[in-house]
Amino acid sequence: MSGTPLDFETVKPNSDAQFHDGLLFGLQSSGKLVYYNHNGQEAFILPANIVPVTDFAEQRAVVRNTDTGLFGYINTKGNIAIPCQFASAWGFSGGVAYVKQNNAAGEALIDRKGNLVTSLTESFSSEFYFSEGLAMAYAPNGSGRIGYINTAGKLAIPYKYFSHSRPFSGGLALVENSAGLYGYIDKSGKTVIPFKYTSGGDFSEGLAAVQNAKGKWGFINRKGKVMIPFMYDNAGNFSEGLAHVYNVSGKVGFINTRGKLVIGYQKYNSAFSFKEGIALVGISNPADNTKDKYGYINTKGELLTKLIYTRESSSFSGGYAVGVTDLGTGYILNKL
């Protein structure tokens, strides 16, 4: 642990409690929203009328001017990079951000300098999270159907999929059909892996976890070929060559891309993906999450910390993570 206990609580739902661009967005016990640096100090002091709104993404974070109620963006030094001139604003992804302009100009996508990229000629119900050039959007008729829009502000893939569809990853997106089955489409909207799975995950490192009709999980490649047999009760995505999987007893282990169990099933029943060679694992108590006990392991499965953290603790990013011990208290962890 580095430093003293951090006055920190996750800003929900606008933050994932991880360092982004070297900065951590947090809520102090006083109600003040701040960005911490790796030393646990406030990275910069914003003017009294400028309030943080989001994590940093692509070197920009959304802020609000409390005098005008308008939104803009700061850079990682705390300076205003794009003036507070928008009625609403979203985080950057894929080099663009959605804004609703404070005039008759309407909605638009802008770049990191605040320049107009696209004026939206139609309104979309979307989080405007662009992954591989496309973002999920919801049909305007309230049907709940999902399609995908591009950064030109056009509907690139029609509204024909359902609620548990996913963003693009590895060139493919997991989508749900009207029967509740899952398959994968490419960025042209073509179905490349048939709808025959009862659940699934994103493609990562060439593989995706999918669940068959018997409730078991295995892994397929981009052509739909089964590469790791259906033998797990649950499974996560591959990250840094490892994926967490669950056995019939609900215990978690980690396999490599060949399906070999490289970190055996231990006492843990909950895990997150490896990031920078370290993963958060724990003993979760669904009946009382105040009794959850989490810690960090290395790629050998060795416990690097005590099991003293909660599941709200973060993964490592840029050599640092946040271990949350209880509501309002956290510690900045480093890899040294």
Coordinates of C-alpha atoms in Angstrom, one line a residue:
M1 CA 0.0 0.0 0.0
S2 CA 1.2 3.5 -0.8
G3 CA 0.3 6.5 1.4
T4 CA -2.5 6.8 3.9
P5 CA -6.1 5.7 3.6
L6 CA -7.8 7.5 0.7
D7 CA -11.0 9.4 1.3
F8 CA -12.6 7.7 -1.6
E9 CA -15.9 6.3 -2.8
T10 CA -16.8 5.2 -6.4
V11 CA -18.7 7.8 -8.3
K12 CA -21.7 5.8 -9.5
P13 CA -22.6 5.3 -12.3
N14 CA -20.1 7.6 -14.0
S15 CA -16.9 5.8 -12.9
D16 CA -15.4 2.3 -12.7
A17 CA -13.1 3.2 -9.8
Q18 CA -10.0 2.7 -12.0
F19 CA -7.1 5.0 -13.0
H20 CA -7.7 6.5 -16.4
D21 CA -4.9 8.5 -18.1
G22 CA -3.1 8.4 -14.7
L23 CA -6.0 9.9 -12.8
L24 CA -8.6 8.5 -10.4
F25 CA -12.1 10.0 -10.2
G26 CA -13.5 9.8 -6.7
L27 CA -16.1 11.1 -4.3
Q28 CA -14.9 12.4 -0.9
S29 CA -16.8 12.1 2.3
S30 CA -17.6 15.8 2.2
G31 CA -19.4 15.3 -1.1
K32 CA -16.6 16.9 -3.2
L33 CA -15.7 15.2 -6.5
V34 CA -12.0 15.1 -7.2
Y35 CA -9.3 13.6 -9.4
Y36 CA -6.5 11.9 -7.5
N37 CA -3.0 11.2 -8.7
H38 CA -0.9 8.1 -8.0
N39 CA 0.3 9.6 -4.7
G40 CA -3.3 9.9 -3.4
Q41 CA -3.2 13.7 -3.7
E42 CA -5.7 15.9 -5.5
A43 CA -4.1 16.1 -9.0
F44 CA -5.3 19.7 -9.5
I45 CA -7.7 22.2 -8.0
L46 CA -10.5 23.2 -10.3
P47 CA -12.3 26.6 -10.1
A48 CA -15.2 26.6 -7.6
N49 CA -17.8 26.7 -10.4
I50 CA -16.3 23.7 -12.3
V51 CA -17.5 20.3 -11.2
P52 CA -16.2 16.9 -12.5
V53 CA -18.7 14.6 -14.1
T54 CA -16.8 11.6 -15.6
D55 CA -13.6 9.5 -15.7
F56 CA -10.9 10.6 -18.1
A57 CA -11.1 9.0 -21.5
E58 CA -8.7 9.8 -24.3
Q59 CA -7.1 12.6 -22.2
R60 CA -10.5 14.3 -21.7
A61 CA -13.0 14.4 -18.8
V62 CA -16.5 16.0 -18.8
V63 CA -17.0 18.8 -16.4
R64 CA -20.0 21.1 -15.6
N65 CA -20.1 24.8 -15.0
T66 CA -22.4 25.3 -12.0
D67 CA -23.1 28.9 -12.9
T68 CA -24.4 28.2 -16.4
G69 CA -25.3 24.5 -16.1
L70 CA -23.4 23.9 -19.3
F71 CA -20.8 21.1 -19.9
G72 CA -17.3 21.1 -21.4
Y73 CA -14.1 19.1 -21.1
I74 CA -10.8 19.4 -19.2
N75 CA -7.4 17.9 -20.0
T76 CA -5.2 15.8 -17.6
K77 CA -3.7 19.0 -16.2
G78 CA -7.0 20.3 -15.1
N79 CA -7.2 23.0 -17.7
I80 CA -10.3 23.7 -19.8
A81 CA -9.7 22.0 -23.2
I82 CA -13.2 22.5 -24.6
P83 CA -15.3 25.3 -23.1
C84 CA -18.4 24.6 -21.1
Q85 CA -20.9 25.4 -23.9
F86 CA -23.0 22.2 -24.3
A87 CA -26.4 21.4 -22.9
S88 CA -25.1 17.8 -22.3
A89 CA -21.8 16.0 -23.1
W90 CA -20.6 12.4 -23.0
G91 CA -17.1 10.9 -22.7
F92 CA -14.7 10.3 -25.6
S93 CA -14.4 7.0 -27.4
G94 CA -13.0 6.2 -30.8
G95 CA -11.8 9.8 -31.1
V96 CA -15.2 11.4 -30.8
A97 CA -17.7 12.5 -28.2
Y98 CA -21.4 13.2 -28.3
V99 CA -22.6 16.6 -27.3
K100 CA -26.0 18.4 -27.3
Q101 CA -25.4 21.9 -28.3
N102 CA -26.9 24.8 -26.4
N103 CA -28.6 26.3 -29.5
A104 CA -30.6 25.4 -32.5
A105 CA -27.6 23.5 -34.0
G106 CA -28.8 20.4 -32.1
E107 CA -26.7 17.3 -31.5
A108 CA -23.2 16.5 -32.8
L109 CA -20.0 14.5 -32.5
I110 CA -16.9 16.5 -31.8
D111 CA -13.2 15.7 -31.7
R112 CA -10.7 16.2 -28.8
K113 CA -10.1 19.8 -29.8
G114 CA -13.9 20.6 -29.8
N115 CA -14.1 20.7 -33.6
L116 CA -17.3 19.5 -35.2
V117 CA -17.0 16.0 -36.7
T118 CA -20.6 15.2 -37.5
S119 CA -23.9 17.1 -37.1
L120 CA -26.5 14.5 -36.2
T121 CA -29.4 14.9 -38.5
E122 CA -31.5 12.4 -36.5
S123 CA -31.7 11.8 -32.8
F124 CA -30.4 8.5 -31.5
S125 CA -31.0 6.7 -28.2
S126 CA -27.4 5.7 -27.5
E127 CA -24.6 5.8 -25.0
F128 CA -22.4 6.9 -27.9
Y129 CA -19.6 4.5 -26.9
F130 CA -17.8 3.9 -30.1
S131 CA -15.9 0.6 -30.3
E132 CA -14.2 -0.2 -33.7
G133 CA -16.1 2.7 -35.2
L134 CA -19.6 1.6 -34.2
A135 CA -21.9 2.3 -31.2
M136 CA -25.0 0.6 -30.0
A137 CA -28.3 2.4 -30.4
Y138 CA -31.9 1.7 -29.5
A139 CA -34.9 1.9 -31.8
P140 CA -36.9 5.1 -31.4
N141 CA -40.2 3.2 -31.3
G142 CA -39.7 1.8 -27.8
S143 CA -39.4 -1.8 -29.0
G144 CA -36.1 -2.3 -27.3
R145 CA -34.5 -3.4 -30.5
I146 CA -30.8 -2.6 -31.0
G147 CA -28.8 -1.5 -34.0
Y148 CA -25.4 0.2 -34.5
I149 CA -24.5 3.7 -35.6
N150 CA -21.3 5.0 -37.1
T151 CA -19.3 8.2 -36.5
A152 CA -20.9 9.7 -39.5
G153 CA -24.1 9.8 -37.6
K154 CA -25.8 7.1 -39.7
L155 CA -27.5 3.9 -38.7
A156 CA -25.0 1.4 -40.1
I157 CA -26.7 -1.8 -38.9
P158 CA -30.5 -1.9 -38.6
Y159 CA -32.5 -2.2 -35.4
K160 CA -33.1 -5.9 -35.4
Y161 CA -31.3 -7.3 -32.3
F162 CA -32.3 -7.4 -28.6
S163 CA -31.3 -6.3 -25.1
H164 CA -28.2 -8.3 -24.3
S165 CA -26.4 -7.5 -27.5
R166 CA -22.8 -6.1 -27.1
P167 CA -20.4 -3.6 -28.6
F168 CA -17.9 -4.7 -31.2
S169 CA -14.7 -6.4 -30.1
G170 CA -12.2 -8.2 -32.3
G171 CA -14.2 -7.3 -35.4
L172 CA -17.4 -9.0 -34.2
A173 CA -20.3 -8.2 -31.9
L174 CA -22.4 -10.6 -29.8
V175 CA -26.1 -10.1 -30.7
E176 CA -29.4 -11.6 -29.4
N177 CA -32.2 -12.6 -31.7
S178 CA -36.0 -12.6 -31.0
A179 CA -35.8 -16.2 -29.8
G180 CA -33.3 -15.2 -27.1
L181 CA -30.4 -17.0 -28.8
Y182 CA -27.0 -15.5 -29.4
G183 CA -24.7 -15.3 -32.4
Y184 CA -22.1 -12.9 -33.8
I185 CA -22.2 -10.3 -36.6
D186 CA -19.4 -8.5 -38.4
K187 CA -19.3 -4.7 -39.0
S188 CA -21.3 -5.0 -42.2
G189 CA -24.2 -6.6 -40.2
K190 CA -23.6 -10.0 -41.7
T191 CA -24.2 -13.0 -39.3
V192 CA -20.9 -14.9 -39.3
I193 CA -21.5 -17.2 -36.3
P194 CA -25.1 -18.6 -36.1
F195 CA -27.6 -17.9 -33.4
K196 CA -27.3 -21.1 -31.3
Y197 CA -25.9 -20.1 -28.0
T198 CA -27.8 -19.2 -24.8
S199 CA -25.2 -16.6 -23.7
G200 CA -21.8 -15.4 -24.8
G201 CA -19.0 -12.9 -24.3
D202 CA -16.8 -10.6 -26.3
F203 CA -14.1 -11.8 -28.6
S204 CA -10.7 -11.2 -27.0
E205 CA -7.3 -12.6 -28.1
G206 CA -9.1 -14.5 -30.9
L207 CA -11.6 -16.4 -28.6
A208 CA -15.0 -15.8 -27.1
A209 CA -16.7 -17.6 -24.3
V210 CA -20.2 -19.0 -25.2
Q211 CA -22.8 -21.1 -23.4
N212 CA -24.5 -24.1 -25.0
A213 CA -28.0 -25.4 -24.6
K214 CA -26.9 -27.6 -21.7
G215 CA -25.7 -24.6 -19.7
K216 CA -22.0 -25.3 -20.1
W217 CA -19.4 -22.8 -21.3
G218 CA -16.6 -23.2 -23.8
F219 CA -14.7 -21.0 -26.2
I220 CA -15.0 -20.5 -30.0
N221 CA -12.8 -18.8 -32.5
R222 CA -13.9 -16.2 -35.0
K223 CA -15.1 -18.8 -37.4
G224 CA -17.3 -20.4 -34.8
K225 CA -15.1 -23.4 -34.3
V226 CA -15.1 -24.8 -30.7
M227 CA -11.5 -24.4 -29.5
I228 CA -12.0 -25.1 -25.8
P229 CA -14.7 -27.7 -24.9
F230 CA -18.0 -26.9 -23.1
M231 CA -17.0 -27.9 -19.6
Y232 CA -17.3 -24.8 -17.4
D233 CA -20.2 -23.5 -15.3
N234 CA -19.2 -19.9 -16.3
A235 CA -16.4 -18.2 -18.0
G236 CA -14.9 -14.7 -18.6
N237 CA -13.0 -13.1 -21.5
F238 CA -9.3 -13.7 -22.2
S239 CA -6.9 -11.0 -21.1
E240 CA -3.2 -11.3 -21.1
G241 CA -3.5 -14.9 -22.2
L242 CA -5.7 -16.0 -19.3
A243 CA -9.4 -16.4 -18.7
H244 CA -11.2 -17.1 -15.5
V245 CA -13.5 -20.1 -15.5
Y246 CA -15.8 -21.7 -12.9
N247 CA -16.2 -25.4 -12.0
V248 CA -19.4 -27.2 -10.9
S249 CA -18.6 -26.2 -7.3
G250 CA -18.5 -22.5 -8.2
K251 CA -14.8 -22.2 -7.6
V252 CA -12.7 -20.1 -10.0
G253 CA -9.5 -21.0 -11.8
F254 CA -7.7 -19.6 -14.9
I255 CA -7.0 -21.3 -18.2
N256 CA -4.7 -20.3 -21.1
T257 CA -5.8 -20.1 -24.7
R258 CA -5.1 -23.8 -25.2
G259 CA -7.6 -24.6 -22.4
K260 CA -4.9 -25.7 -20.0
L261 CA -5.7 -24.9 -16.3
V262 CA -2.7 -22.9 -15.3
I263 CA -4.1 -21.5 -12.0
G264 CA -6.0 -24.2 -10.2
Y265 CA -9.4 -24.0 -8.6
Q266 CA -8.8 -22.6 -5.1
K267 CA -11.1 -21.1 -2.4
Y268 CA -12.1 -18.2 -4.6
N269 CA -15.6 -18.0 -6.1
S270 CA -15.3 -14.6 -7.8
A271 CA -12.6 -13.2 -10.1
F272 CA -11.8 -10.4 -12.6
S273 CA -9.5 -10.4 -15.6
F274 CA -5.8 -10.1 -15.4
K275 CA -4.5 -6.6 -16.0
E276 CA -0.7 -5.9 -16.0
G277 CA -0.1 -9.4 -14.6
I278 CA -2.4 -9.1 -11.6
A279 CA -6.0 -10.1 -11.0
L280 CA -8.6 -9.3 -8.3
V281 CA -10.1 -12.5 -6.8
G282 CA -12.2 -13.1 -3.8
I283 CA -14.6 -15.0 -1.7
S284 CA -18.0 -13.5 -2.3
N285 CA -21.0 -13.9 0.0
P286 CA -24.2 -13.3 -2.1
A287 CA -26.3 -13.2 1.1
D288 CA -24.3 -10.5 2.7
N289 CA -21.8 -8.6 0.5
T290 CA -20.3 -6.8 3.5
K291 CA -18.6 -10.2 4.3
D292 CA -16.9 -10.3 0.9
K293 CA -13.1 -10.7 1.0
Y294 CA -11.0 -9.9 -2.0
G295 CA -7.3 -9.7 -2.8
Y296 CA -4.9 -9.7 -5.7
I297 CA -3.0 -12.6 -7.2
N298 CA -0.2 -12.9 -9.8
T299 CA -0.2 -15.2 -12.8
K300 CA 1.1 -18.1 -10.7
G301 CA -2.0 -17.9 -8.5
E302 CA 0.0 -16.5 -5.6
L303 CA -1.8 -14.1 -3.3
L304 CA 0.0 -10.8 -3.3
T305 CA -2.2 -9.1 -0.7
K306 CA -4.4 -10.0 2.2
L307 CA -8.1 -10.7 1.5
I308 CA -9.1 -7.4 2.9
Y309 CA -10.7 -5.6 0.0
T310 CA -14.2 -5.4 -1.5
R311 CA -15.3 -6.2 -5.1
E312 CA -15.4 -2.5 -5.8
S313 CA -11.6 -2.5 -5.9
S314 CA -10.1 -1.8 -9.3
S315 CA -7.9 -3.6 -11.7
F316 CA -4.4 -2.3 -12.3
S317 CA -3.9 0.4 -14.9
G318 CA -0.5 2.1 -15.5
G319 CA 1.0 0.2 -12.5
Y320 CA -1.7 1.3 -10.0
A321 CA -5.0 0.1 -8.6
V322 CA -7.4 1.1 -5.8
G323 CA -8.1 -1.4 -3.1
V324 CA -11.4 -0.4 -1.4
T325 CA -11.6 -1.7 2.2
D326 CA -15.0 -0.3 3.1
L327 CA -17.4 2.4 2.1
G328 CA -15.5 5.7 1.8
T329 CA -12.0 4.2 2.4
G330 CA -9.5 3.0 -0.2
Y331 CA -5.8 2.5 -0.7
I332 CA -3.7 3.1 -3.8
L333 CA -1.8 0.0 -4.6
N334 CA 1.3 -0.2 -6.8
K335 CA 3.2 -3.2 -8.3
L336 CA 6.5 -2.5 -6.6

